[in-house]
Short mmCIF file of C-alpha atoms and ligand atoms in Angstrom, two decimals:
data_model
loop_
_atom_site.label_atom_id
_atom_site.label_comp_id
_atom_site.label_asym_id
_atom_site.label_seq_id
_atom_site.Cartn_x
_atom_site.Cartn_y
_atom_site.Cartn_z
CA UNK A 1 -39.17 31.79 1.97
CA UNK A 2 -37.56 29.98 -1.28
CA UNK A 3 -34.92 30.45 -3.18
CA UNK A 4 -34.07 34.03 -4.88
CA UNK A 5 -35.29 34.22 -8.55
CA UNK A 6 -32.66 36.38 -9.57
CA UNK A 7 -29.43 36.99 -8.03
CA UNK A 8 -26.20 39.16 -9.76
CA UNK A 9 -23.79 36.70 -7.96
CA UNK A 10 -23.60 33.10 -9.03
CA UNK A 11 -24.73 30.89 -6.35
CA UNK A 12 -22.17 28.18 -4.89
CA UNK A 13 -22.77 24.57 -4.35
CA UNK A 14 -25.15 23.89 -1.32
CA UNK A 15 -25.59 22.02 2.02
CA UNK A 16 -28.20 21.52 3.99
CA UNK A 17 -28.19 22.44 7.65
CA UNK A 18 -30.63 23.56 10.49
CA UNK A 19 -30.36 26.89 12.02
CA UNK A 20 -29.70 26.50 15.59
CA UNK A 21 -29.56 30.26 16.84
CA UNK A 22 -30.97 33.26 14.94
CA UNK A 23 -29.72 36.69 15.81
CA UNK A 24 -31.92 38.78 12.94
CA UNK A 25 -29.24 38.05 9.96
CA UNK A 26 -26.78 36.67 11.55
CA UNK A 27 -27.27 32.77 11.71
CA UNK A 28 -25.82 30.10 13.83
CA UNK A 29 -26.20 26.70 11.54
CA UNK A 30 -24.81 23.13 12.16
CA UNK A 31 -24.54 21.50 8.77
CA UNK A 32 -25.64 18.21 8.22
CA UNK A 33 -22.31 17.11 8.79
CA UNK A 34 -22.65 18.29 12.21
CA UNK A 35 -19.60 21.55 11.07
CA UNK A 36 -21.21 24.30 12.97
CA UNK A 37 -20.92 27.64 10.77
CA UNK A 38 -21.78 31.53 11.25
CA UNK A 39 -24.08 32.52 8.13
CA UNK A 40 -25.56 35.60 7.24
CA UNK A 41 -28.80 35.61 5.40
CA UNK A 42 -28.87 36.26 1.16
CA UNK A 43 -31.15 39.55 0.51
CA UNK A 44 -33.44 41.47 2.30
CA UNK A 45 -36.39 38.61 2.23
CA UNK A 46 -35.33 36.23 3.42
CA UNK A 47 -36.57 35.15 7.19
CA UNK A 48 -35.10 32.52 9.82
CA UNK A 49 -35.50 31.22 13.01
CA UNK A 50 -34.80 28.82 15.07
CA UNK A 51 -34.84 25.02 13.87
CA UNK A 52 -34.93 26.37 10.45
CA UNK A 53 -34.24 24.40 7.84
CA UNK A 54 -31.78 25.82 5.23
CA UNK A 55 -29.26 25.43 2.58
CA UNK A 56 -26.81 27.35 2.57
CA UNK A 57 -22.47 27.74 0.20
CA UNK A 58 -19.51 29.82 0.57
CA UNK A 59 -20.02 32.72 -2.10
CA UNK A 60 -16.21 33.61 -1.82
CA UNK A 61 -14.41 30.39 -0.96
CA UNK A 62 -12.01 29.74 2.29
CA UNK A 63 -14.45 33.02 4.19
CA UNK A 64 -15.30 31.95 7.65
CA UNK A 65 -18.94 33.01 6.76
CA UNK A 66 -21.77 31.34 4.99
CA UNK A 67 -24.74 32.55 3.51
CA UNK A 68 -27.94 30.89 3.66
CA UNK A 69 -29.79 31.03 0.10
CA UNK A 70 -32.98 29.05 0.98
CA UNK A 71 -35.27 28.68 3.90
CA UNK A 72 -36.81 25.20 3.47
CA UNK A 73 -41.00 24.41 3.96
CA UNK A 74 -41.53 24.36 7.76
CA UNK A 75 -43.08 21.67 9.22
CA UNK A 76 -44.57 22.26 13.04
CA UNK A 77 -43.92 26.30 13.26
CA UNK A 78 -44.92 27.62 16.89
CA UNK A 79 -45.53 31.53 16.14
CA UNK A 80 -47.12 33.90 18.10
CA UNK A 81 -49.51 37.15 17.58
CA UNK A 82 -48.15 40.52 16.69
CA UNK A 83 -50.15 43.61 17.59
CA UNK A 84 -51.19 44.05 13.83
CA UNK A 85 -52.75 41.02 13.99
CA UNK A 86 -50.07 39.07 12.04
CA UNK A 87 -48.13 35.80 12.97
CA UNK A 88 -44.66 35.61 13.14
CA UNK A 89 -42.67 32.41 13.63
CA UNK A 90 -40.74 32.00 17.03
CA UNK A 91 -39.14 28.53 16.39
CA UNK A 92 -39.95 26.07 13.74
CA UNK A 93 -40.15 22.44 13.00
CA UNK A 94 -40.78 21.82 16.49
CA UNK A 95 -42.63 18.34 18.09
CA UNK A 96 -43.36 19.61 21.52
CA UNK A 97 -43.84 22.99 23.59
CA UNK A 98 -42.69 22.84 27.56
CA UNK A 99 -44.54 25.30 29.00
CA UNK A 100 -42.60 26.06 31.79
CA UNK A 101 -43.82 27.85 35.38
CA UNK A 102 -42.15 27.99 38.50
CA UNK A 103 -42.64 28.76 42.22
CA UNK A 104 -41.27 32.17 41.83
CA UNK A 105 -42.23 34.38 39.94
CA UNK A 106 -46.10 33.66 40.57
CA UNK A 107 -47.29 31.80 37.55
CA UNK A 108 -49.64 33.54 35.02
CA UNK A 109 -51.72 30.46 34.20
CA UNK A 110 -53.65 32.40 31.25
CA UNK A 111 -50.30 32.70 29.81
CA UNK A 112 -49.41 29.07 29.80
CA UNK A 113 -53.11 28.57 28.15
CA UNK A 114 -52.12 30.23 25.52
CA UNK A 115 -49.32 28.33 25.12
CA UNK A 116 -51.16 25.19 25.00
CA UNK A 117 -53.62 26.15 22.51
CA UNK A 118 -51.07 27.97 20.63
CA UNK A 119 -49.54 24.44 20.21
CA UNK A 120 -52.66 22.38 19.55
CA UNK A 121 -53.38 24.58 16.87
CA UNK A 122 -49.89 24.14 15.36
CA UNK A 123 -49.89 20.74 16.22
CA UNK A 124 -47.05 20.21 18.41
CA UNK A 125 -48.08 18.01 21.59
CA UNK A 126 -47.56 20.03 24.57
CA UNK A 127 -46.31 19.58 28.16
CA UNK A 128 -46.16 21.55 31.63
CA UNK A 129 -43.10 21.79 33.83
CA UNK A 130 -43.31 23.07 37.19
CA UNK A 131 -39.61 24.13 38.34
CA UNK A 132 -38.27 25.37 41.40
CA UNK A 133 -40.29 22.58 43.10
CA UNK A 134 -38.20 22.49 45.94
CA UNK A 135 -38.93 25.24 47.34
CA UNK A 136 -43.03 24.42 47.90
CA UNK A 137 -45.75 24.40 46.01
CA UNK A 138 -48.36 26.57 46.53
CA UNK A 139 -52.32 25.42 47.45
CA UNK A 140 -53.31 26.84 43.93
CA UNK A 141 -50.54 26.13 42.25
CA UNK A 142 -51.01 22.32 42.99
CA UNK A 143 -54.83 22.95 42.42
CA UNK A 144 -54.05 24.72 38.59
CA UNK A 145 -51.24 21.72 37.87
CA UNK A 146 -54.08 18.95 39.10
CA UNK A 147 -56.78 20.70 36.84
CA UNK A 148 -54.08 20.33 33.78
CA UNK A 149 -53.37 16.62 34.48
CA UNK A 150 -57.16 16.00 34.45
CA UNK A 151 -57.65 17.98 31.45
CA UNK A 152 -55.18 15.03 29.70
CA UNK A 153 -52.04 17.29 29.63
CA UNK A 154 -48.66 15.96 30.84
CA UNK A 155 -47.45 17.75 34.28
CA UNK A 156 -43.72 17.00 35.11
CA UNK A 157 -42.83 18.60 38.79
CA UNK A 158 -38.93 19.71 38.79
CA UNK A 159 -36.21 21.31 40.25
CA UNK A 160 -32.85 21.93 39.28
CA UNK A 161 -30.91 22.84 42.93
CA UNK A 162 -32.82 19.19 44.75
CA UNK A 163 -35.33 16.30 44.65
CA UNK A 164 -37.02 15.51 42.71
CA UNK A 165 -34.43 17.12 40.33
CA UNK A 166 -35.25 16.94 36.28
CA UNK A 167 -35.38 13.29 35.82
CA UNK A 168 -39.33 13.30 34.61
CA UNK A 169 -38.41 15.97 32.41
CA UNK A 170 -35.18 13.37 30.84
CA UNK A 171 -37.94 10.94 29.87
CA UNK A 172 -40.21 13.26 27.88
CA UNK A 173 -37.35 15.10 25.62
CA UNK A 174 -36.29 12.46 24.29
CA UNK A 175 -37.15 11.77 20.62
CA UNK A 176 -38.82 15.38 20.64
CA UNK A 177 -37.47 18.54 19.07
CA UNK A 178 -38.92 20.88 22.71
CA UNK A 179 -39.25 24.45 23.10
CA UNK A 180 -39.34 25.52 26.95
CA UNK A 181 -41.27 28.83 26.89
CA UNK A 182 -43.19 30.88 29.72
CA UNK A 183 -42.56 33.49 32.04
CA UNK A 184 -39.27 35.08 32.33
CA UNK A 185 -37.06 34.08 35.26
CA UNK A 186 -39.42 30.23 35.99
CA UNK A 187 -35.69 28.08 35.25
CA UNK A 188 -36.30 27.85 31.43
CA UNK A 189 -32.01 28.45 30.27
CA UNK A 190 -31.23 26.92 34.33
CA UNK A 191 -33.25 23.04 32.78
CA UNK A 192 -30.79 23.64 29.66
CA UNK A 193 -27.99 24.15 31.85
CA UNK A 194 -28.39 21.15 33.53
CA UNK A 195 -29.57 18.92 30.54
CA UNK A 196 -26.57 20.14 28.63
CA UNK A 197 -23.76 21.31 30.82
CA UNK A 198 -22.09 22.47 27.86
CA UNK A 199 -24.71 24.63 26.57
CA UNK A 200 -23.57 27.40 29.27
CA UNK A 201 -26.72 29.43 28.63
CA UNK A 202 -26.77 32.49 30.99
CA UNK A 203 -28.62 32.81 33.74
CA UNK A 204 -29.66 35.46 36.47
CA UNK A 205 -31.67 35.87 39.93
CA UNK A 206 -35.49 37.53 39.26
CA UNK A 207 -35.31 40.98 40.67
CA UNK A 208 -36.06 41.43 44.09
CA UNK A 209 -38.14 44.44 44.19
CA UNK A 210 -40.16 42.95 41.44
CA UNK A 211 -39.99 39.36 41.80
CA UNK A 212 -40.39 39.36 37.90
CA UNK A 213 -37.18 37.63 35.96
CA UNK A 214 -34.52 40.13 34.27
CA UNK A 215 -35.45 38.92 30.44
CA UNK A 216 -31.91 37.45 30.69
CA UNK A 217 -32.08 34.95 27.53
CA UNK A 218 -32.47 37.16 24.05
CA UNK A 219 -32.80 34.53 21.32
CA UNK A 220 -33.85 30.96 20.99
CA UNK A 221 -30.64 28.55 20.72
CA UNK A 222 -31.35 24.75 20.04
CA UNK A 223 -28.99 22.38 21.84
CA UNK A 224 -28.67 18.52 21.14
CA UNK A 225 -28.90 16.51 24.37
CA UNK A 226 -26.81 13.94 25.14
CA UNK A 227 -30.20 11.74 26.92
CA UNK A 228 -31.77 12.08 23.70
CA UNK A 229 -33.67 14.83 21.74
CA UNK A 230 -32.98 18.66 21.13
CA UNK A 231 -33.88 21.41 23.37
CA UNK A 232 -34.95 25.03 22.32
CA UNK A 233 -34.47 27.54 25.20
CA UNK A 234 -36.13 30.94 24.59
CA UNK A 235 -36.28 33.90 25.44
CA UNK A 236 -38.88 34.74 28.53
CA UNK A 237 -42.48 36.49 28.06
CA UNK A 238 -44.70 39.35 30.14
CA UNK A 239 -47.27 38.19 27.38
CA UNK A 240 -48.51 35.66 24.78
CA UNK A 241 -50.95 35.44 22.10
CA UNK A 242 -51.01 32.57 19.61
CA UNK A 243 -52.22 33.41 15.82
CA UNK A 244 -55.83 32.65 16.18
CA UNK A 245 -58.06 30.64 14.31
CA UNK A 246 -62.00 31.61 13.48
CA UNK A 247 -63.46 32.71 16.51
CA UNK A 248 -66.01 29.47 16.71
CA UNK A 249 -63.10 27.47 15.97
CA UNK A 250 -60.90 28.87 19.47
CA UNK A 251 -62.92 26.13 21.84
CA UNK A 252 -60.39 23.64 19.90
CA UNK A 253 -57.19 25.13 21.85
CA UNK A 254 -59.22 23.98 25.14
CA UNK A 255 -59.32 20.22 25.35
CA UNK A 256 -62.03 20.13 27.80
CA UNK A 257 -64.11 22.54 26.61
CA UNK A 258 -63.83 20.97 22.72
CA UNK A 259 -64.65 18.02 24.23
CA UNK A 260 -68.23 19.13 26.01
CA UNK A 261 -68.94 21.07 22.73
CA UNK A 262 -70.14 18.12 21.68
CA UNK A 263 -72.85 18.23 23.27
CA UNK A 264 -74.00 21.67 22.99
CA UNK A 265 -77.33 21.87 20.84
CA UNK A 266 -75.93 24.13 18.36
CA UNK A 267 -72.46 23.07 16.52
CA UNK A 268 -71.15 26.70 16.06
CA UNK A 269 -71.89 27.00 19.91
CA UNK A 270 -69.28 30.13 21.03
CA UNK A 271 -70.37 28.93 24.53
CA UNK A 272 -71.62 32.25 25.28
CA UNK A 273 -75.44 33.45 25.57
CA UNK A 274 -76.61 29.98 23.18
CA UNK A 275 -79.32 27.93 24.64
CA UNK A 276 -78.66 24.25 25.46
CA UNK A 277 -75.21 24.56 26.19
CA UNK A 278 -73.39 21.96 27.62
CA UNK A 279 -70.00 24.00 28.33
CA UNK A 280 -71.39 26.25 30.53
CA UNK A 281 -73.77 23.47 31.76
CA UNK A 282 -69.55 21.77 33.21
CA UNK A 283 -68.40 25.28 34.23
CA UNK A 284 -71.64 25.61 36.63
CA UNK A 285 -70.94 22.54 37.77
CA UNK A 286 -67.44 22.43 38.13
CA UNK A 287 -66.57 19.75 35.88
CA UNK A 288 -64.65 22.53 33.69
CA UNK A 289 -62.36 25.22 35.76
CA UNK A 290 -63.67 28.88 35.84
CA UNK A 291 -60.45 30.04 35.02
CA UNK A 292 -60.14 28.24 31.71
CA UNK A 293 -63.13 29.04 30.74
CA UNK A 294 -62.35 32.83 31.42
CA UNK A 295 -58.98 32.03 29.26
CA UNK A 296 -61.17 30.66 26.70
CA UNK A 297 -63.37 33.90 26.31
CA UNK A 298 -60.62 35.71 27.06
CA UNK A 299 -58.96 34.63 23.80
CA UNK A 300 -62.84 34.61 21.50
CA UNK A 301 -62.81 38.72 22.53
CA UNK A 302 -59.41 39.12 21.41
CA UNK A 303 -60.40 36.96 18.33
CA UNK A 304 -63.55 39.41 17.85
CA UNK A 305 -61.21 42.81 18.33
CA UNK A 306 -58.85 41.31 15.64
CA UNK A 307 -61.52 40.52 13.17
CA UNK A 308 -62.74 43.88 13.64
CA UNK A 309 -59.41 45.94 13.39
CA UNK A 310 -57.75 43.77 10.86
CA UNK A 311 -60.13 41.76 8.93
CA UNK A 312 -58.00 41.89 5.72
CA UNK A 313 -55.17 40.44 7.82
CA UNK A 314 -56.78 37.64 9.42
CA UNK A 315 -55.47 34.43 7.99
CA UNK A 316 -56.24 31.49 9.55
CA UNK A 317 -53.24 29.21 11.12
CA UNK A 318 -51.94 26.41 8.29
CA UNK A 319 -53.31 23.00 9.59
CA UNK A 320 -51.11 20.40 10.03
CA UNK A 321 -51.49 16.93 8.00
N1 LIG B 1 -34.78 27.72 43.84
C1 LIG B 1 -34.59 27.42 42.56
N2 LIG B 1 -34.12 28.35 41.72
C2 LIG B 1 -33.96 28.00 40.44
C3 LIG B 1 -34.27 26.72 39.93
N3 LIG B 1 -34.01 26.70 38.61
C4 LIG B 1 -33.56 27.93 38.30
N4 LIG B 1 -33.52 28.72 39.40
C5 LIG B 1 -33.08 30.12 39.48
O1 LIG B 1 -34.04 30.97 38.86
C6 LIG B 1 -33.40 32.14 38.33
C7 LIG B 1 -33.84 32.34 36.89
O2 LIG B 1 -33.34 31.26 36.12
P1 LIG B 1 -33.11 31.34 34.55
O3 LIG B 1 -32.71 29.97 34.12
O4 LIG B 1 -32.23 32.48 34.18
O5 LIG B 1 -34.61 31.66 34.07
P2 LIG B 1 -35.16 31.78 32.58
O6 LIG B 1 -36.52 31.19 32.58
O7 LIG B 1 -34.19 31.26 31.60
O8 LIG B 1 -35.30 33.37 32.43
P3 LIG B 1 -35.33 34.23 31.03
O9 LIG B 1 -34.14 33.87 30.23
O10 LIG B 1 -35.31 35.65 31.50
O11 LIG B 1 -36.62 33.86 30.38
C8 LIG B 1 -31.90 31.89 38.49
O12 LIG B 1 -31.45 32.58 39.64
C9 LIG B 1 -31.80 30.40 38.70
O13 LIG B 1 -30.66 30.01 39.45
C10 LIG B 1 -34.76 25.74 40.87
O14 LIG B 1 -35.07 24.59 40.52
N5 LIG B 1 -34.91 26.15 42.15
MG1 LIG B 2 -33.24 32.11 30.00
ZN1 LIG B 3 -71.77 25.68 24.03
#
């Protein structure tokens, strides 16, 4: 990030303008003007994504393309895990995630923890959207959404073919820059569609044979809506993995489980084999759901691995003020 020290070509006058599709180093940006321009990105160091900030000038005057010279500080950043044990951005200066499952394909509920911890610990608030609605919710699909909505999380129930249609959803975009994420195929680019008619994102049936989705969105695009706020559709995951903090520092992606830490005897508590503790004390008796608390130590092993393969690489995630 920053501007280049040196450069052999004198740098134009700049603008300011947010990146609002990234396709490697070719840029979409809308200036602040609201001109929407192809750029390309200067160098080889330079890195953007979506909901980049980024200033960018016309190095030979009258060409069609820009180039973007600076990437300015991010603010909220929602990255994800790579298998060296490094975080890379997905989308930045973000205000909410919209963790997004469906009816079909079955829901992978560790995957949307993830998701939420992944954006408590880059402080975006975070919300789940269950699509495809009209077409039935399942007994433990209902049971997972209920066990979210007592946690304190926000559960909006949708559908974008019939009642009760996306009107909850209306209400919570607005005034939020949102990314909808989750499994590929649960409705994520089919919401955009019909927040923003004129967004045309593609779309496609899950397979059949698999009833997985096809992967059909390839790059996050950000799209101002005309009810207020502006929607980041991305592309669909088998997997996620949020950059991870200090193993006894995980519980703090769990709202419920940070908030019966507090009373477990010892502070550092990894809620494992300790005596006098009051986590596993709610799992036993129900007050905490088994499978969060498997998602939990799901995500303190992974933690452990990392540390172990990669301890030179482990930085902790950049709190946010
Ligand atoms: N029955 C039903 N189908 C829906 C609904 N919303 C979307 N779909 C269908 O679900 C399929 C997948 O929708 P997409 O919008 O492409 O899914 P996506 O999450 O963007 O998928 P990726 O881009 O691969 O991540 C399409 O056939 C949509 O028409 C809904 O509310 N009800
Ligand atoms: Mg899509
Ligand atoms: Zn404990």
């Amino acid at each position: 990030m920053g501007r280049p020290r040196e450069s052999r070509e004198p740098i134009p006058p700049l603008s300011t303008g947010r990146v609002v599709a990234s396709h490697g180093r070719e840029l979409k940006v809308t200036g602040s003007d609201g001109t929407r321009l192809s750029c390309r990105l200067h160098g080889r160091k330079l890195e953007a994504v979506c909901g980049d900030e980024v200033r960018y000038g016309h190095p030979t005057p009258g060409d069609a393309h820009a180039t973007v010279y600076e990437i300015l500080p991010r603010r909220r950043t929602l990255s994800r895990l790579t298998g060296l044990g490094r975080s890379e951005a997905v989308v930045a200066n973000l205000t909410q995630l919209v963790a997004v499952a469906a009816t079909i394909p079955a829901p992978d509920w560790f995957v949307i923890d993830r998701y939420l911890a992944g954006a408590a610990w880059a402080g975006v608030t975070a919300l789940i959207t269950f699509n495809k609605c009209e077409l039935g919710v399942t007994p433990e699909s209902a049971a997972e959404l209920a066990g979210y909505a007592a946690i304190g999380y926000q559960v909006v129930r949708c559908s974008t073919r019939a009642e009760p249609g996306i009107g909850a959803l209306v209400q919570h975009l607005a005034g939020q820059t949102s990314v909808l994420v989750g499994q590929s195929g649960t409705g994520k680019s089919s919401l955009l569609n019909a927040l923003a008619p004129e967004a045309r994102a593609i779309t496609q049936e899950i397979s059949v044979a698999t009833e997985e989705g096809r992967h059909t969105t390839t790059h996050a695009a950000l799209h101002v809506l005309a009810s207020g706020g502006d929607l980041i559709d991305s592309p669909g995951v088998r997997d996620y993995a949020p950059p991870l903090p200090q193993v006894r520092d995980i519980g703090s992606g769990f709202l419920e489980i940070a908030a019966a830490a507090q009373g477990c005897k010892f502070q550092d508590c990894l809620h494992d084999t300790e005596p006098g503790c009051q986590v596993r004390r709610e799992v036993e008796a129900g007050a905490i759901r088994r499978r969060r608390f498997d998602s939990y130590r799901h995500l303190v092993s992974v933690g452990r691995e990392f540390d172990a393969r990669f301890p030179e690489r482990r930085r902790p995630p950049a709190r946010v003020r």
